[in-house]
XYZ file of N, CA and C in Angstrom:
420
model
N 125.642 99.625 77.870
C 125.248 100.374 79.040
C 125.436 101.862 78.748
N 124.461 102.643 79.164
C 124.497 104.084 78.956
C 125.359 104.750 80.030
N 125.863 105.925 79.691
C 126.582 106.721 80.668
C 126.004 108.129 80.670
N 126.232 108.839 81.749
C 125.740 110.204 81.863
C 126.711 111.024 82.682
N 126.596 112.335 82.541
C 127.344 113.266 83.375
C 126.336 114.153 84.066
N 126.559 114.420 85.325
C 125.654 115.287 86.081
C 126.467 116.451 86.638
N 125.978 117.661 86.405
C 126.643 118.875 86.871
C 125.596 119.824 87.429
N 126.015 120.714 88.283
C 125.122 121.750 88.778
C 124.844 122.724 87.647
N 123.589 123.043 87.439
C 123.206 123.950 86.358
C 123.606 125.378 86.706
N 124.136 126.085 85.703
C 124.345 127.525 85.842
C 123.805 128.197 84.579
N 123.546 129.476 84.656
C 122.860 130.201 83.578
C 123.586 130.124 82.246
N 124.889 129.917 82.218
C 125.632 129.867 80.975
C 125.702 128.477 80.361
N 124.934 127.534 80.871
C 124.990 126.154 80.391
C 124.515 126.054 78.948
N 125.298 125.383 78.134
C 124.864 125.026 76.786
C 125.586 123.737 76.415
N 124.888 122.883 75.727
C 125.459 121.601 75.359
C 124.875 121.150 74.033
N 125.739 120.648 73.175
C 125.283 120.096 71.902
C 124.814 118.656 72.107
N 125.210 118.052 73.211
C 124.817 116.686 73.512
C 123.404 116.666 74.090
N 122.678 115.545 73.927
C 121.341 115.431 74.529
C 121.423 115.617 76.046
N 120.468 116.349 76.598
C 120.498 116.645 78.024
C 119.090 116.901 78.552
N 118.970 116.874 79.878
C 117.754 117.268 80.582
C 118.182 117.728 81.962
N 117.230 118.120 82.777
C 117.529 118.695 84.078
C 116.700 118.001 85.149
N 117.226 117.950 86.373
C 116.421 117.465 87.500
C 116.521 118.488 88.624
N 115.403 118.664 89.318
C 115.376 119.599 90.443
C 116.320 119.141 91.539
N 116.963 120.101 92.176
C 117.886 119.752 93.257
C 117.409 120.251 94.615
N 116.404 121.116 94.631
C 115.916 121.657 95.910
C 114.412 121.499 96.015
N 113.959 121.422 97.254
C 112.528 121.313 97.519
C 112.091 119.873 97.650
N 110.817 119.707 97.945
C 110.276 118.362 98.139
C 110.145 117.595 96.834
N 110.272 118.280 95.691
C 110.242 117.620 94.389
C 111.644 117.375 93.843
N 112.649 117.410 94.695
C 114.023 117.150 94.251
C 114.084 115.798 93.554
N 114.719 115.776 92.393
C 114.810 114.559 91.592
C 113.856 114.557 90.422
N 112.909 115.483 90.401
C 111.936 115.537 89.308
C 112.634 115.980 88.022
N 112.477 115.213 86.932
C 113.128 115.594 85.682
C 112.382 116.737 84.993
N 113.145 117.598 84.316
C 112.607 118.754 83.620
C 113.220 118.852 82.226
N 112.438 119.356 81.271
C 112.978 119.617 79.938
C 113.655 120.981 79.886
N 113.156 121.919 80.686
C 113.733 123.262 80.710
C 114.380 123.501 82.071
N 115.477 124.225 82.101
C 116.187 124.411 83.360
C 115.509 125.409 84.284
N 115.848 125.313 85.552
C 115.439 126.288 86.547
C 116.672 126.560 87.411
N 116.670 127.602 88.214
C 117.871 127.939 88.991
C 118.363 126.833 89.931
N 117.477 126.020 90.450
C 117.859 124.989 91.420
C 117.766 123.603 90.797
N 118.676 123.311 89.885
C 118.624 122.005 89.244
C 120.018 121.530 88.866
N 120.075 120.258 88.492
C 121.290 119.657 87.950
C 121.062 119.430 86.462
N 122.116 119.557 85.669
C 122.062 119.260 84.240
C 122.648 117.869 84.027
N 121.920 117.041 83.311
C 122.388 115.696 83.007
C 122.577 115.596 81.503
N 123.787 115.291 81.078
C 124.085 115.145 79.655
C 124.407 113.683 79.369
N 124.029 113.249 78.178
C 124.240 111.867 77.759
C 124.877 111.857 76.378
N 125.266 110.656 75.934
C 125.931 110.548 74.639
C 124.967 110.410 73.463
N 123.700 110.051 73.732
C 122.738 109.860 72.641
C 121.338 110.225 73.109
N 120.452 110.405 72.163
C 119.054 110.710 72.481
C 118.393 109.513 73.167
N 118.786 108.319 72.778
C 118.251 107.109 73.421
C 118.637 107.080 74.905
N 119.896 107.407 75.198
C 120.354 107.438 76.586
C 119.648 108.545 77.354
N 119.419 109.681 76.709
C 118.708 110.793 77.355
C 117.309 110.354 77.770
N 116.598 109.697 76.858
C 115.248 109.219 77.173
C 115.280 108.179 78.287
N 116.279 107.302 78.251
C 116.409 106.283 79.293
C 116.552 106.949 80.660
N 117.481 107.881 80.780
C 117.727 108.526 82.077
C 116.603 109.471 82.483
N 115.974 110.131 81.504
C 114.855 111.013 81.830
C 113.740 110.208 82.481
N 113.360 109.106 81.827
C 112.254 108.315 82.361
C 112.673 107.514 83.594
N 113.927 107.154 83.686
C 114.422 106.507 84.905
C 114.312 107.473 86.079
N 114.753 108.714 85.880
C 114.667 109.685 86.978
C 113.213 110.015 87.288
N 112.348 110.023 86.275
C 110.924 110.255 86.528
C 110.350 109.129 87.392
N 110.687 107.899 87.046
C 110.211 106.757 87.830
C 110.758 106.769 89.251
N 112.033 107.104 89.389
C 112.632 107.186 90.723
C 111.994 108.304 91.541
N 111.692 109.421 90.877
C 111.028 110.535 91.569
C 109.630 110.119 92.018
N 108.878 109.442 91.130
C 107.542 108.980 91.485
C 107.593 107.986 92.640
N 108.623 107.150 92.671
C 108.768 106.162 93.745
C 109.383 106.776 95.002
N 109.668 108.068 94.963
C 110.261 108.818 96.071
C 111.616 108.258 96.486
N 112.406 107.815 95.493
C 113.727 107.277 95.769
C 114.716 108.364 96.184
N 114.450 109.614 95.806
C 115.349 110.707 96.168
C 115.063 111.226 97.585
N 113.862 111.004 98.095
C 113.427 111.560 99.377
C 114.345 111.210 100.554
N 114.803 109.966 100.712
C 115.675 109.669 101.855
C 117.005 110.425 101.832
N 117.380 110.960 100.680
C 118.660 111.643 100.544
C 118.544 113.157 100.700
N 117.329 113.650 100.973
C 117.154 115.090 101.140
C 117.801 115.551 102.438
N 118.455 116.695 102.367
C 119.152 117.288 103.505
C 118.647 118.708 103.672
N 118.664 119.216 104.877
C 118.242 120.590 105.125
C 116.904 120.630 105.825
N 116.743 121.612 106.689
C 115.528 121.684 107.480
C 114.493 122.647 106.897
N 114.920 123.750 106.343
C 113.964 124.722 105.821
C 113.646 124.431 104.361
N 114.669 124.394 103.530
C 114.506 124.037 102.118
C 115.335 122.778 101.880
N 114.669 121.626 101.808
C 115.432 120.398 101.602
C 116.083 120.377 100.217
N 117.239 119.749 100.130
C 117.943 119.646 98.854
C 118.656 118.303 98.803
N 119.030 117.916 97.596
C 119.786 116.687 97.417
C 121.174 117.050 96.906
N 122.162 116.399 97.443
C 123.540 116.639 96.999
C 123.756 115.950 95.665
N 124.658 116.501 94.866
C 124.905 115.970 93.523
C 125.400 114.519 93.581
N 126.218 114.184 94.560
C 126.706 112.814 94.708
C 125.590 111.842 95.047
N 124.650 112.284 95.880
C 123.507 111.434 96.227
C 122.594 111.233 95.021
N 122.378 112.293 94.249
C 121.547 112.171 93.048
C 122.184 111.193 92.064
N 123.500 111.295 91.889
C 124.224 110.375 91.005
C 124.081 108.935 91.506
N 124.222 108.735 92.825
C 124.124 107.393 93.400
C 122.729 106.796 93.194
N 121.698 107.611 93.368
C 120.324 107.122 93.168
C 120.117 106.730 91.715
N 120.593 107.557 90.772
C 120.452 107.238 89.350
C 121.226 105.973 88.978
N 122.427 105.822 89.497
C 123.220 104.626 89.189
C 122.575 103.361 89.765
N 122.037 103.453 90.982
C 121.352 102.302 91.577
C 120.095 101.958 90.771
N 119.360 102.985 90.341
C 118.176 102.760 89.516
C 118.539 102.158 88.174
N 119.635 102.628 87.587
C 120.099 102.096 86.305
C 120.432 100.614 86.443
N 121.118 100.258 87.505
C 121.501 98.863 87.725
C 120.260 97.972 87.823
N 119.263 98.426 88.568
C 118.043 97.631 88.729
C 117.258 97.555 87.423
N 117.221 98.670 86.673
C 116.480 98.693 85.409
C 117.119 97.770 84.375
N 118.440 97.771 84.306
C 119.123 96.940 83.317
C 119.152 95.476 83.722
N 119.013 95.194 85.020
C 119.004 93.823 85.525
C 117.791 93.061 84.982
N 116.633 93.697 84.985
C 115.412 93.087 84.456
C 114.790 94.068 83.457
N 115.413 94.152 82.294
C 115.038 95.160 81.297
C 113.585 95.015 80.816
N 113.106 93.803 80.634
C 111.741 93.579 80.168
C 110.703 94.134 81.135
N 110.888 93.844 82.394
C 109.980 94.335 83.437
C 110.038 95.858 83.518
N 111.263 96.404 83.400
C 111.440 97.854 83.440
C 110.708 98.517 82.266
N 110.844 97.952 81.066
C 110.202 98.551 79.891
C 108.676 98.506 79.992
N 108.137 97.431 80.563
C 106.693 97.350 80.777
C 106.231 98.414 81.772
N 106.978 98.546 82.852
C 106.642 99.557 83.864
C 106.745 100.954 83.279
N 107.753 101.181 82.467
C 107.954 102.476 81.836
C 106.807 102.813 80.892
N 106.356 101.830 80.119
C 105.229 102.053 79.213
C 103.969 102.429 79.992
N 103.728 101.747 81.101
C 102.576 102.075 81.946
C 102.705 103.474 82.537
N 103.897 103.812 82.981
C 104.150 105.126 83.560
C 103.887 106.226 82.534
N 104.376 106.044 81.315
C 104.164 107.034 80.268
C 102.686 107.134 79.901
N 101.979 106.003 79.867
C 100.550 105.993 79.571
C 99.778 106.799 80.611
N 100.070 106.547 81.884
C 99.352 107.252 82.939
C 99.750 108.724 83.010
N 100.961 109.052 82.629
C 101.374 110.456 82.570
C 100.562 111.203 81.507
N 100.350 110.573 80.350
C 99.516 111.184 79.301
C 98.087 111.369 79.795
N 97.551 110.355 80.463
C 96.184 110.446 81.005
C 96.080 111.558 82.040
N 97.089 111.699 82.886
C 97.072 112.744 83.911
C 97.063 114.129 83.262
N 97.810 114.307 82.182
C 97.827 115.599 81.487
C 96.460 115.908 80.884
N 95.808 114.892 80.334
C 94.461 115.074 79.775
C 93.489 115.472 80.885
N 93.565 114.798 82.030
C 92.686 115.128 83.145
C 92.941 116.532 83.672
N 94.208 116.958 83.720
C 94.527 118.322 84.156
C 93.915 119.354 83.215
N 93.946 119.075 81.924
C 93.330 119.985 80.955
C 91.817 120.041 81.169
N 91.206 118.883 81.436
C 89.776 118.851 81.671
C 89.401 119.627 82.925
N 90.183 119.496 83.976
C 89.921 120.240 85.214
C 90.026 121.742 84.940
N 91.006 122.154 84.180
C 91.159 123.575 83.846
C 89.962 124.078 83.031
N 89.472 123.273 82.113
C 88.292 123.664 81.334
C 87.055 123.798 82.218
N 86.893 122.884 83.171
C 85.766 122.967 84.101
C 85.857 124.258 84.914
N 87.060 124.623 85.358
C 87.238 125.872 86.099
C 86.853 127.074 85.246
N 87.235 127.051 83.978
C 86.890 128.153 83.087
C 85.385 128.250 82.875
N 84.708 127.111 82.761
C 83.255 127.105 82.602
C 82.582 127.670 83.847
N 83.078 127.283 85.017
C 82.505 127.798 86.266
C 82.679 129.315 86.354
N 83.844 129.810 85.955
C 84.063 131.261 85.952
C 83.130 131.958 84.970
N 82.950 131.348 83.805
C 82.083 131.942 82.789
C 80.634 131.997 83.270
N 80.198 130.959 83.961
C 78.834 130.939 84.483
C 78.639 132.060 85.500
N 79.568 132.191 86.417
C 79.460 133.242 87.425
C 79.628 134.629 86.796
N 80.468 134.747 85.819
C 80.637 136.026 85.127
C 79.320 136.422 84.469
N 78.687 135.453 83.832
C 77.425 135.717 83.138
C 76.343 136.157 84.122
N 76.294 135.508 85.278
C 75.275 135.821 86.255
C 75.549 137.158 86.960
N 76.753 137.365 87.388
C 77.059 138.514 88.245
C 77.459 139.787 87.500
N 77.985 139.654 86.317
C 78.522 140.842 85.669
C 77.792 141.265 84.402
N 76.689 140.652 84.094
C 75.911 141.089 82.932
C 74.870 142.098 83.329
């Protein structure tokens, strides 16, 4: 079984151990990040395998909106560090209970994430083409 430590991120954070970050404020609270931002938690693990496990677990929990019921605050919602830890531990328990099903779901999630990135690039290219067409017509 993997273990992790979760701490509030501060600008002086550095760790030799594998780590990632999750947002702590806003409607995307719980979203995993590779790079830190001011409103996030730092999650450190003992191995790269554990880091990948928790990164994709938190991504799946975020997609399933498992962090949403724990959001507090009326103007800028946020999740408390204890609630984030509890959601991750509950997700870990369920994932390890039926590991085969979890790994299949994870593979599908990663596949669709790659497809979504490709589609986002295509949408950006279409926007650039539309700008180029209008530039050619209006500014030549």
